[in-house]
Amino acid sequence: MAGRTQAELYARIDSELSWSESELPERERTKHVHRLHPYLGKYPPQLVEVLLRRRFAPGALIYDPFAGSGTTLVEATVLGMHAIGCDVSAFNCLLCEVKASPPDVAAAESELARALAMPPVDEPTTKWLERWYAPGARAELAGFRRALEGSPQRPVLSIVLSRAARSARRVPHHALDEARTPVLEPYWCHKHRRTCRPVEEAARFLRRYAADTVRRLAEYAALRKDVAVSVLHADARDVDLPDGIDGVVTSPPYPGLIDYHEQHRYAYELLGLEDRRALELGAAAEGTTRRAVAAYCDGIVEVLAHTRRHLAPGGGVAIVVNDRRELYDDIARRAGLRLESRIARHVNRRTGRRAGEYFEEVLWLRPARSRAAAAAR
Ligand SMILES: C[S@@+](CC[C@H](N)C(=O)[O-])C[C@H]1O[C@@H](n2cnc3c(N)ncnc32)[C@H](O)[C@@H]1O
């Protein structure tokens, strides 16, 4: 950690935002719709809940310019707040829409049953799908996909299809997020501690995730308040926003870390989603050269300055970030925002592989009243 020492971070730890594994086990972090689909790089809903409760009241309008898997949107709707989310990735927007819209559980259940009854089809496919799926798995996914056409529950069906497709890839069980080449032969599985065979079918995943989705949507339906949500598939630098945003709670991408399009490649291939990876800020493919980091900072400044212009009087911004390059003081100043507080939270590491001290910070920002803000206007 450059600059900021561990002792300094410890001194600013907010214990209400730091949980041990036993205080906040995985099943809590992935409650109801938060586990509708895996997504690398989300923050825990409990963190968002505390941040929203601290500063905003039911009826507030909350915005997340980097909505990702929709954690902010879901938590806002449960607390009776209206929500707007923006993301440049089409798949993330689809996921946000399914997670945060008012669910029609009965319709989802019957449409999923119809999709599960579709026979497998052997149809022309893409090179990528051919490489990553056994023929049987591909045909089962293609059969289910036929049910999407004209379905009133198309988004829900698409998410179940995508989740099953993720599990049915020819990847080792222990490397669902990291595999670079398909496995075609039996392999030693570090997860199950035995020899496993490459996946050859998708039907059992489709069945399992269809049932799980219905259960999770029903749980969420009982908690969700009657509020408005909109999901905008756009670049947060120039997305069309309404005025009167009361608060922002977000976790931005960070330079060179996560590839937000490629991690869901199967969904783009199967659903024919539009690829806008060229607009990703801090894209993994750009790396962390000085030039890439400077472009990242310029991009985040644009997003925050654009967002600031749509804040209601008294509105505030919470940014959750591991700012190890210490970029955010300058980003905030350039975006016309003033740093009100910088608190730290101790992030629990779940596995030995990524063990070690890890901190995130929550930056609370408000529009600056200074000349710098006027200049950034
Ligand atoms: C750290 S993730 C957000 C995760 C989110 N807090 C959650 O819990 O799921 C950052 C998100 O920013 C999105 N993103 C990157 N560049 C963007 C841009 N120019 N406009 C809008 N979204 C962008 C990525 O697609 C990614 O989903």
GROMACS .gro file of C-alpha atoms and ligand atoms in nm:
model
  404
    1MET     CA    1   0.000   0.000   0.000
    2ALA     CA    2   0.176   0.315  -0.121
    3GLY     CA    3   0.166   0.620   0.105
    4ARG     CA    4  -0.118   0.533   0.339
    5THR     CA    5   0.019   0.306   0.608
    6GLN     CA    6  -0.165   0.015   0.759
    7ALA     CA    7  -0.157   0.190   1.099
    8GLU     CA    8  -0.319   0.497   0.948
    9LEU     CA    9  -0.591   0.286   0.790
   10TYR     CA   10  -0.648   0.098   1.116
   11ALA     CA   11  -0.700   0.431   1.292
   12ARG     CA   12  -0.986   0.516   1.056
   13ILE     CA   13  -1.162   0.179   1.057
   14ASP     CA   14  -1.536   0.203   1.092
   15SER     CA   15  -1.632  -0.114   1.275
   16GLU     CA   16  -1.994  -0.092   1.159
   17LEU     CA   17  -1.863  -0.140   0.803
   18SER     CA   18  -1.620  -0.424   0.878
   19TRP     CA   19  -1.738  -0.779   0.932
   20SER     CA   20  -1.567  -1.105   1.011
   21GLU     CA   21  -1.661  -1.418   0.817
   22SER     CA   22  -1.871  -1.546   1.108
   23GLU     CA   23  -2.054  -1.215   1.147
   24LEU     CA   24  -2.130  -1.196   0.778
   25PRO     CA   25  -2.110  -1.542   0.619
   26GLU     CA   26  -2.137  -1.596   0.247
   27ARG     CA   27  -2.505  -1.696   0.258
   28GLU     CA   28  -2.586  -1.352   0.405
   29ARG     CA   29  -2.373  -1.167   0.154
   30THR     CA   30  -2.554  -1.351  -0.124
   31LYS     CA   31  -2.907  -1.333   0.018
   32HIS     CA   32  -3.212  -1.339  -0.213
   33VAL     CA   33  -3.143  -1.187  -0.556
   34HIS     CA   34  -2.783  -1.097  -0.474
   35ARG     CA   35  -2.694  -1.452  -0.583
   36LEU     CA   36  -2.901  -1.467  -0.903
   37HIS     CA   37  -2.580  -1.481  -1.103
   38PRO     CA   38  -2.208  -1.480  -1.016
   39TYR     CA   39  -2.029  -1.151  -1.078
   40LEU     CA   40  -1.667  -1.073  -1.002
   41GLY     CA   41  -1.615  -0.737  -0.829
   42LYS     CA   42  -1.930  -0.664  -0.630
   43TYR     CA   43  -1.952  -0.516  -0.282
   44PRO     CA   44  -2.159  -0.672  -0.001
   45PRO     CA   45  -2.522  -0.559   0.022
   46GLN     CA   46  -2.482  -0.502   0.396
   47LEU     CA   47  -2.223  -0.230   0.328
   48VAL     CA   48  -2.459  -0.053   0.087
   49GLU     CA   49  -2.744  -0.088   0.334
   50VAL     CA   50  -2.548   0.087   0.612
   51LEU     CA   51  -2.434   0.366   0.378
   52LEU     CA   52  -2.787   0.427   0.248
   53ARG     CA   53  -2.941   0.423   0.597
   54ARG     CA   54  -2.683   0.665   0.733
   55ARG     CA   55  -2.752   0.946   0.489
   56PHE     CA   56  -3.078   0.892   0.303
   57ALA     CA   57  -3.444   0.842   0.383
   58PRO     CA   58  -3.719   0.640   0.213
   59GLY     CA   59  -3.837   0.821  -0.099
   60ALA     CA   60  -3.484   0.946  -0.186
   61LEU     CA   61  -3.354   0.903  -0.541
   62ILE     CA   62  -3.028   0.704  -0.542
   63TYR     CA   63  -2.795   0.673  -0.840
   64ASP     CA   64  -2.515   0.427  -0.914
   65PRO     CA   65  -2.312   0.527  -1.222
   66PHE     CA   66  -2.124   0.192  -1.213
   67ALA     CA   67  -2.418  -0.032  -1.129
   68GLY     CA   68  -2.240  -0.364  -1.201
   69SER     CA   69  -2.453  -0.649  -1.070
   70GLY     CA   70  -2.705  -0.407  -0.916
   71THR     CA   71  -2.619  -0.427  -0.545
   72THR     CA   72  -2.699  -0.058  -0.485
   73LEU     CA   73  -3.025  -0.077  -0.679
   74VAL     CA   74  -3.151  -0.382  -0.493
   75GLU     CA   75  -3.067  -0.242  -0.150
   76ALA     CA   76  -3.225   0.095  -0.234
   77THR     CA   77  -3.551  -0.073  -0.339
   78VAL     CA   78  -3.563  -0.276  -0.018
   79LEU     CA   79  -3.521   0.047   0.183
   80GLY     CA   80  -3.798   0.223  -0.010
   81MET     CA   81  -3.569   0.445  -0.219
   82HIS     CA   82  -3.600   0.504  -0.592
   83ALA     CA   83  -3.296   0.399  -0.792
   84ILE     CA   84  -3.119   0.464  -1.119
   85GLY     CA   85  -2.829   0.249  -1.235
   86CYS     CA   86  -2.599   0.297  -1.531
   87ASP     CA   87  -2.351   0.048  -1.671
   88VAL     CA   88  -2.162   0.023  -1.997
   89SER     CA   89  -2.191  -0.357  -2.002
   90ALA     CA   90  -2.511  -0.493  -2.158
   91PHE     CA   91  -2.498  -0.809  -1.950
   92ASN     CA   92  -2.464  -0.615  -1.624
   93CYS     CA   93  -2.765  -0.404  -1.721
   94LEU     CA   94  -2.969  -0.717  -1.791
   95LEU     CA   95  -2.871  -0.855  -1.451
   96CYS     CA   96  -2.959  -0.526  -1.278
   97GLU     CA   97  -3.296  -0.521  -1.448
   98VAL     CA   98  -3.384  -0.875  -1.340
   99LYS     CA   99  -3.260  -0.822  -0.984
  100ALA     CA  100  -3.414  -0.482  -0.909
  101SER     CA  101  -3.744  -0.479  -1.105
  102PRO     CA  102  -4.065  -0.586  -0.932
  103PRO     CA  103  -4.068  -0.963  -0.995
  104ASP     CA  104  -4.369  -1.148  -1.134
  105VAL     CA  105  -4.287  -1.475  -0.962
  106ALA     CA  106  -4.575  -1.682  -1.101
  107ALA     CA  107  -4.502  -1.574  -1.459
  108ALA     CA  108  -4.129  -1.642  -1.411
  109GLU     CA  109  -4.206  -1.989  -1.276
  110SER     CA  110  -4.434  -2.087  -1.565
  111GLU     CA  111  -4.206  -1.943  -1.835
  112LEU     CA  112  -3.907  -2.123  -1.683
  113ALA     CA  113  -4.103  -2.449  -1.681
  114ARG     CA  114  -4.184  -2.397  -2.050
  115ALA     CA  115  -3.818  -2.327  -2.131
  116LEU     CA  116  -3.702  -2.637  -1.942
  117ALA     CA  117  -3.938  -2.851  -2.151
  118MET     CA  118  -3.779  -2.739  -2.479
  119PRO     CA  119  -3.589  -3.021  -2.654
  120PRO     CA  120  -3.215  -2.981  -2.724
  121VAL     CA  121  -3.133  -2.844  -3.069
  122ASP     CA  122  -2.822  -2.887  -3.274
  123GLU     CA  123  -2.784  -2.556  -3.455
  124PRO     CA  124  -2.506  -2.349  -3.609
  125THR     CA  125  -2.308  -2.174  -3.341
  126THR     CA  126  -2.011  -1.942  -3.284
  127LYS     CA  127  -1.648  -2.057  -3.277
  128TRP     CA  128  -1.620  -1.952  -2.913
  129LEU     CA  129  -1.922  -2.160  -2.805
  130GLU     CA  130  -1.795  -2.456  -3.005
  131ARG     CA  131  -1.464  -2.442  -2.823
  132TRP     CA  132  -1.594  -2.398  -2.468
  133TYR     CA  133  -1.892  -2.640  -2.466
  134ALA     CA  134  -1.941  -3.010  -2.524
  135PRO     CA  135  -2.191  -3.072  -2.809
  136GLY     CA  136  -2.461  -3.200  -2.568
  137ALA     CA  137  -2.435  -2.897  -2.342
  138ARG     CA  138  -2.448  -2.662  -2.638
  139ALA     CA  139  -2.763  -2.827  -2.775
  140GLU     CA  140  -2.938  -2.807  -2.436
  141LEU     CA  141  -2.852  -2.440  -2.397
  142ALA     CA  142  -2.968  -2.371  -2.753
  143GLY     CA  143  -3.299  -2.551  -2.686
  144PHE     CA  144  -3.367  -2.346  -2.372
  145ARG     CA  145  -3.271  -2.030  -2.558
  146ARG     CA  146  -3.550  -2.089  -2.811
  147ALA     CA  147  -3.800  -2.018  -2.533
  148LEU     CA  148  -3.669  -1.661  -2.501
  149GLU     CA  149  -3.828  -1.555  -2.828
  150GLY     CA  150  -4.142  -1.357  -2.748
  151SER     CA  151  -4.137  -1.452  -2.380
  152PRO     CA  152  -4.271  -1.186  -2.140
  153GLN     CA  153  -4.007  -1.317  -1.896
  154ARG     CA  154  -3.721  -1.300  -2.143
  155PRO     CA  155  -3.481  -1.118  -1.903
  156VAL     CA  156  -3.534  -1.379  -1.627
  157LEU     CA  157  -3.491  -1.667  -1.874
  158SER     CA  158  -3.176  -1.501  -2.009
  159ILE     CA  159  -3.018  -1.482  -1.664
  160VAL     CA  160  -3.094  -1.849  -1.590
  161LEU     CA  161  -2.953  -1.944  -1.931
  162SER     CA  162  -2.638  -1.741  -1.865
  163ARG     CA  163  -2.585  -1.882  -1.517
  164ALA     CA  164  -2.620  -2.239  -1.648
  165ALA     CA  165  -2.390  -2.159  -1.939
  166ARG     CA  166  -2.126  -2.035  -1.695
  167SER     CA  167  -2.136  -2.366  -1.504
  168ALA     CA  168  -2.152  -2.583  -1.818
  169ARG     CA  169  -1.831  -2.448  -1.974
  170ARG     CA  170  -1.543  -2.689  -2.014
  171VAL     CA  171  -1.351  -2.533  -1.725
  172PRO     CA  172  -1.209  -2.696  -1.414
  173HIS     CA  173  -1.445  -2.665  -1.116
  174HIS     CA  174  -1.173  -2.483  -0.922
  175ALA     CA  175  -1.114  -2.218  -1.191
  176LEU     CA  176  -1.456  -2.097  -1.301
  177ASP     CA  177  -1.332  -1.737  -1.316
  178GLU     CA  178  -0.977  -1.789  -1.436
  179ALA     CA  179  -0.961  -2.066  -1.697
  180ARG     CA  180  -0.789  -1.953  -2.017
  181THR     CA  181  -0.820  -2.278  -2.215
  182PRO     CA  182  -1.094  -2.544  -2.211
  183VAL     CA  183  -1.030  -2.876  -2.033
  184LEU     CA  184  -1.100  -3.173  -2.256
  185GLU     CA  185  -0.967  -3.457  -2.041
  186PRO     CA  186  -1.027  -3.568  -1.680
  187TYR     CA  187  -0.826  -3.342  -1.443
  188TRP     CA  188  -0.729  -3.317  -1.076
  189CYS     CA  189  -0.990  -3.090  -0.919
  190HIS     CA  190  -0.861  -2.873  -0.633
  191LYS     CA  191  -1.215  -2.791  -0.526
  192HIS     CA  192  -1.342  -3.148  -0.490
  193ARG     CA  193  -0.999  -3.306  -0.419
  194ARG     CA  194  -1.050  -3.581  -0.672
  195THR     CA  195  -1.034  -3.642  -1.044
  196CYS     CA  196  -1.325  -3.470  -1.220
  197ARG     CA  197  -1.440  -3.491  -1.580
  198PRO     CA  198  -1.513  -3.192  -1.805
  199VAL     CA  199  -1.881  -3.094  -1.801
  200GLU     CA  200  -2.081  -3.248  -2.085
  201GLU     CA  201  -2.435  -3.131  -2.020
  202ALA     CA  202  -2.621  -2.818  -1.923
  203ALA     CA  203  -2.972  -2.948  -1.843
  204ARG     CA  204  -2.908  -3.015  -1.475
  205PHE     CA  205  -2.774  -2.659  -1.428
  206LEU     CA  206  -3.073  -2.513  -1.610
  207ARG     CA  207  -3.310  -2.705  -1.380
  208ARG     CA  208  -3.118  -2.620  -1.064
  209TYR     CA  209  -3.087  -2.249  -1.140
  210ALA     CA  210  -3.446  -2.216  -1.261
  211ALA     CA  211  -3.571  -2.343  -0.924
  212ASP     CA  212  -3.319  -2.130  -0.733
  213THR     CA  213  -3.417  -1.818  -0.930
  214VAL     CA  214  -3.788  -1.859  -0.853
  215ARG     CA  215  -3.711  -1.902  -0.483
  216ARG     CA  216  -3.484  -1.595  -0.473
  217LEU     CA  217  -3.726  -1.375  -0.669
  218ALA     CA  218  -4.005  -1.472  -0.428
  219GLU     CA  219  -3.787  -1.379  -0.128
  220TYR     CA  220  -3.704  -1.043  -0.284
  221ALA     CA  221  -4.068  -0.975  -0.382
  222ALA     CA  222  -4.162  -0.993  -0.014
  223LEU     CA  223  -3.900  -0.730   0.077
  224ARG     CA  224  -3.910  -0.491  -0.217
  225LYS     CA  225  -4.097  -0.162  -0.172
  226ASP     CA  226  -4.312  -0.001  -0.437
  227VAL     CA  227  -4.046   0.229  -0.584
  228ALA     CA  228  -3.923   0.317  -0.933
  229VAL     CA  229  -3.605   0.174  -1.080
  230SER     CA  230  -3.443   0.249  -1.411
  231VAL     CA  231  -3.140   0.084  -1.563
  232LEU     CA  232  -2.946   0.275  -1.827
  233HIS     CA  233  -2.715   0.093  -2.066
  234ALA     CA  234  -2.479   0.381  -2.133
  235ASP     CA  235  -2.143   0.539  -2.067
  236ALA     CA  236  -2.166   0.712  -1.728
  237ARG     CA  237  -1.961   1.003  -1.866
  238ASP     CA  238  -2.251   1.130  -2.073
  239VAL     CA  239  -2.560   0.926  -1.979
  240ASP     CA  240  -2.894   1.109  -1.981
  241LEU     CA  241  -2.981   1.173  -1.615
  242PRO     CA  242  -3.274   1.343  -1.447
  243ASP     CA  243  -3.209   1.626  -1.202
  244GLY     CA  244  -3.279   1.581  -0.833
  245ILE     CA  245  -3.053   1.286  -0.746
  246ASP     CA  246  -3.032   1.276  -0.366
  247GLY     CA  247  -2.743   1.039  -0.333
  248VAL     CA  248  -2.486   0.826  -0.508
  249VAL     CA  249  -2.352   0.501  -0.367
  250THR     CA  250  -2.104   0.333  -0.597
  251SER     CA  251  -1.786   0.131  -0.635
  252PRO     CA  252  -1.598   0.232  -0.947
  253PRO     CA  253  -1.381   0.008  -1.162
  254TYR     CA  254  -1.010   0.034  -1.082
  255PRO     CA  255  -0.727   0.046  -1.340
  256GLY     CA  256  -0.630  -0.285  -1.499
  257LEU     CA  257  -0.808  -0.509  -1.249
  258ILE     CA  258  -1.122  -0.674  -1.384
  259ASP     CA  259  -1.248  -0.736  -1.735
  260TYR     CA  260  -1.617  -0.662  -1.695
  261HIS     CA  261  -1.718  -0.780  -2.042
  262GLU     CA  262  -1.498  -1.085  -2.084
  263GLN     CA  263  -1.598  -1.238  -1.748
  264HIS     CA  264  -1.947  -1.295  -1.894
  265ARG     CA  265  -1.838  -1.380  -2.248
  266TYR     CA  266  -2.075  -1.681  -2.261
  267ALA     CA  267  -2.372  -1.445  -2.213
  268TYR     CA  268  -2.260  -1.213  -2.492
  269GLU     CA  269  -2.214  -1.513  -2.724
  270LEU     CA  270  -2.544  -1.684  -2.640
  271LEU     CA  271  -2.765  -1.378  -2.614
  272GLY     CA  272  -2.606  -1.170  -2.890
  273LEU     CA  273  -2.553  -0.874  -2.655
  274GLU     CA  274  -2.386  -0.557  -2.775
  275ASP     CA  275  -2.019  -0.535  -2.678
  276ARG     CA  276  -1.911  -0.191  -2.556
  277ARG     CA  277  -1.585  -0.290  -2.389
  278ALA     CA  278  -1.402  -0.004  -2.561
  279LEU     CA  279  -1.588   0.234  -2.327
  280GLU     CA  280  -1.494   0.053  -2.004
  281LEU     CA  281  -1.300   0.279  -1.767
  282GLY     CA  282  -0.984   0.118  -1.627
  283ALA     CA  283  -1.028  -0.176  -1.869
  284ALA     CA  284  -0.809  -0.472  -1.775
  285ALA     CA  285  -0.679  -0.492  -2.133
  286GLU     CA  286  -0.536  -0.139  -2.103
  287GLY     CA  287  -0.315  -0.242  -1.812
  288THR     CA  288  -0.172  -0.001  -1.559
  289THR     CA  289   0.075   0.205  -1.759
  290ARG     CA  290   0.103   0.569  -1.663
  291ARG     CA  291  -0.100   0.658  -1.970
  292ALA     CA  292  -0.375   0.407  -1.886
  293VAL     CA  293  -0.401   0.536  -1.529
  294ALA     CA  294  -0.416   0.899  -1.649
  295ALA     CA  295  -0.695   0.809  -1.896
  296TYR     CA  296  -0.878   0.629  -1.615
  297CYS     CA  297  -0.858   0.938  -1.391
  298ASP     CA  298  -0.986   1.164  -1.669
  299GLY     CA  299  -1.278   0.924  -1.724
  300ILE     CA  300  -1.378   0.904  -1.357
  301VAL     CA  301  -1.353   1.284  -1.329
  302GLU     CA  302  -1.596   1.313  -1.622
  303VAL     CA  303  -1.839   1.066  -1.462
  304LEU     CA  304  -1.836   1.243  -1.126
  305ALA     CA  305  -1.857   1.594  -1.270
  306HIS     CA  306  -2.151   1.486  -1.490
  307THR     CA  307  -2.320   1.321  -1.190
  308ARG     CA  308  -2.262   1.628  -0.968
  309ARG     CA  309  -2.456   1.847  -1.213
  310HIS     CA  310  -2.765   1.631  -1.149
  311LEU     CA  311  -2.748   1.623  -0.769
  312ALA     CA  312  -3.032   1.774  -0.567
  313PRO     CA  313  -2.933   2.052  -0.326
  314GLY     CA  314  -2.775   1.881  -0.026
  315GLY     CA  315  -2.703   1.566  -0.228
  316GLY     CA  316  -2.398   1.354  -0.149
  317VAL     CA  317  -2.177   1.088  -0.302
  318ALA     CA  318  -2.032   0.775  -0.138
  319ILE     CA  319  -1.751   0.600  -0.323
  320VAL     CA  320  -1.621   0.263  -0.204
  321VAL     CA  321  -1.271   0.200  -0.334
  322ASN     CA  322  -0.936   0.049  -0.251
  323ASP     CA  323  -0.747   0.361  -0.360
  324ARG     CA  324  -0.401   0.212  -0.339
  325ARG     CA  325  -0.263   0.451  -0.601
  326GLU     CA  326  -0.409   0.747  -0.410
  327LEU     CA  327  -0.591   0.883  -0.711
  328TYR     CA  328  -0.916   0.992  -0.555
  329ASP     CA  329  -0.822   1.315  -0.373
  330ASP     CA  330  -0.725   1.464  -0.705
  331ILE     CA  331  -1.016   1.303  -0.895
  332ALA     CA  332  -1.265   1.451  -0.645
  333ARG     CA  333  -1.111   1.799  -0.664
  334ARG     CA  334  -1.110   1.795  -1.045
  335ALA     CA  335  -1.474   1.679  -1.051
  336GLY     CA  336  -1.580   1.974  -0.833
  337LEU     CA  337  -1.642   1.761  -0.525
  338ARG     CA  338  -1.512   1.815  -0.175
  339LEU     CA  339  -1.406   1.529   0.046
  340GLU     CA  340  -1.613   1.530   0.362
  341SER     CA  341  -1.470   1.215   0.516
  342ARG     CA  342  -1.256   0.916   0.433
  343ILE     CA  343  -1.331   0.610   0.644
  344ALA     CA  344  -1.170   0.270   0.618
  345ARG     CA  345  -1.317  -0.075   0.634
  346HIS     CA  346  -1.136  -0.398   0.692
  347VAL     CA  347  -1.228  -0.645   0.420
  348ASN     CA  348  -1.241  -1.003   0.524
  349ARG     CA  349  -1.045  -1.241   0.305
  350ARG     CA  350  -1.226  -1.567   0.264
  351THR     CA  351  -0.961  -1.790   0.112
  352GLY     CA  352  -0.597  -1.861   0.184
  353ARG     CA  353  -0.506  -1.784  -0.175
  354ARG     CA  354  -0.584  -1.415  -0.130
  355ALA     CA  355  -0.500  -1.397   0.237
  356GLY     CA  356  -0.352  -1.087   0.392
  357GLU     CA  357  -0.468  -0.750   0.516
  358TYR     CA  358  -0.700  -0.576   0.275
  359PHE     CA  359  -0.873  -0.242   0.322
  360GLU     CA  360  -1.129  -0.042   0.134
  361GLU     CA  361  -1.220   0.317   0.194
  362VAL     CA  362  -1.553   0.493   0.185
  363LEU     CA  363  -1.518   0.848   0.057
  364TRP     CA  364  -1.808   1.083   0.134
  365LEU     CA  365  -1.815   1.373  -0.108
  366ARG     CA  366  -2.029   1.681  -0.162
  367PRO     CA  367  -2.031   1.945  -0.433
  368ALA     CA  368  -1.754   2.196  -0.365
  369ARG     CA  369  -1.849   2.557  -0.320
  370SER     CA  370  -1.510   2.680  -0.434
  371ARG     CA  371  -1.386   2.827  -0.760
  372ALA     CA  372  -1.256   2.482  -0.857
  373ALA     CA  373  -1.618   2.359  -0.866
  374ALA     CA  374  -1.724   2.652  -1.079
  375ALA     CA  375  -1.436   2.574  -1.314
  376ALA     CA  376  -1.542   2.208  -1.337
  377ARG     CA  377  -1.901   2.306  -1.416
  378LIG     C1  378  -1.665  -0.239  -0.943
  378LIG     S1  379  -1.790  -0.268  -1.061
  378LIG     C2  380  -1.936  -0.223  -0.976
  378LIG     C3  381  -1.990  -0.337  -0.893
  378LIG     C4  382  -2.115  -0.304  -0.817
  378LIG     N1  383  -2.091  -0.213  -0.707
  378LIG     C5  384  -2.177  -0.432  -0.763
  378LIG     O1  385  -2.190  -0.451  -0.641
  378LIG     O2  386  -2.213  -0.519  -0.845
  378LIG     C6  387  -1.768  -0.140  -1.178
  378LIG     C7  388  -1.865  -0.138  -1.296
  378LIG     O3  389  -1.836  -0.022  -1.376
  378LIG     C8  390  -1.874  -0.051  -1.508
  378LIG     N2  391  -1.815   0.050  -1.599
  378LIG     C9  392  -1.688   0.059  -1.643
  378LIG     N3  393  -1.675   0.167  -1.725
  378LIG    C10  394  -1.797   0.227  -1.731
  378LIG    C11  395  -1.847   0.342  -1.799
  378LIG     N4  396  -1.770   0.416  -1.879
  378LIG     N5  397  -1.978   0.376  -1.781
  378LIG    C12  398  -2.058   0.299  -1.702
  378LIG     N6  399  -2.016   0.187  -1.638
  378LIG    C13  400  -1.886   0.152  -1.651
  378LIG    C14  401  -1.827  -0.194  -1.530
  378LIG     O4  402  -1.896  -0.255  -1.638
  378LIG    C15  403  -1.857  -0.256  -1.394
  378LIG     O5  404  -1.981  -0.323  -1.397
   0.00000   0.00000   0.00000
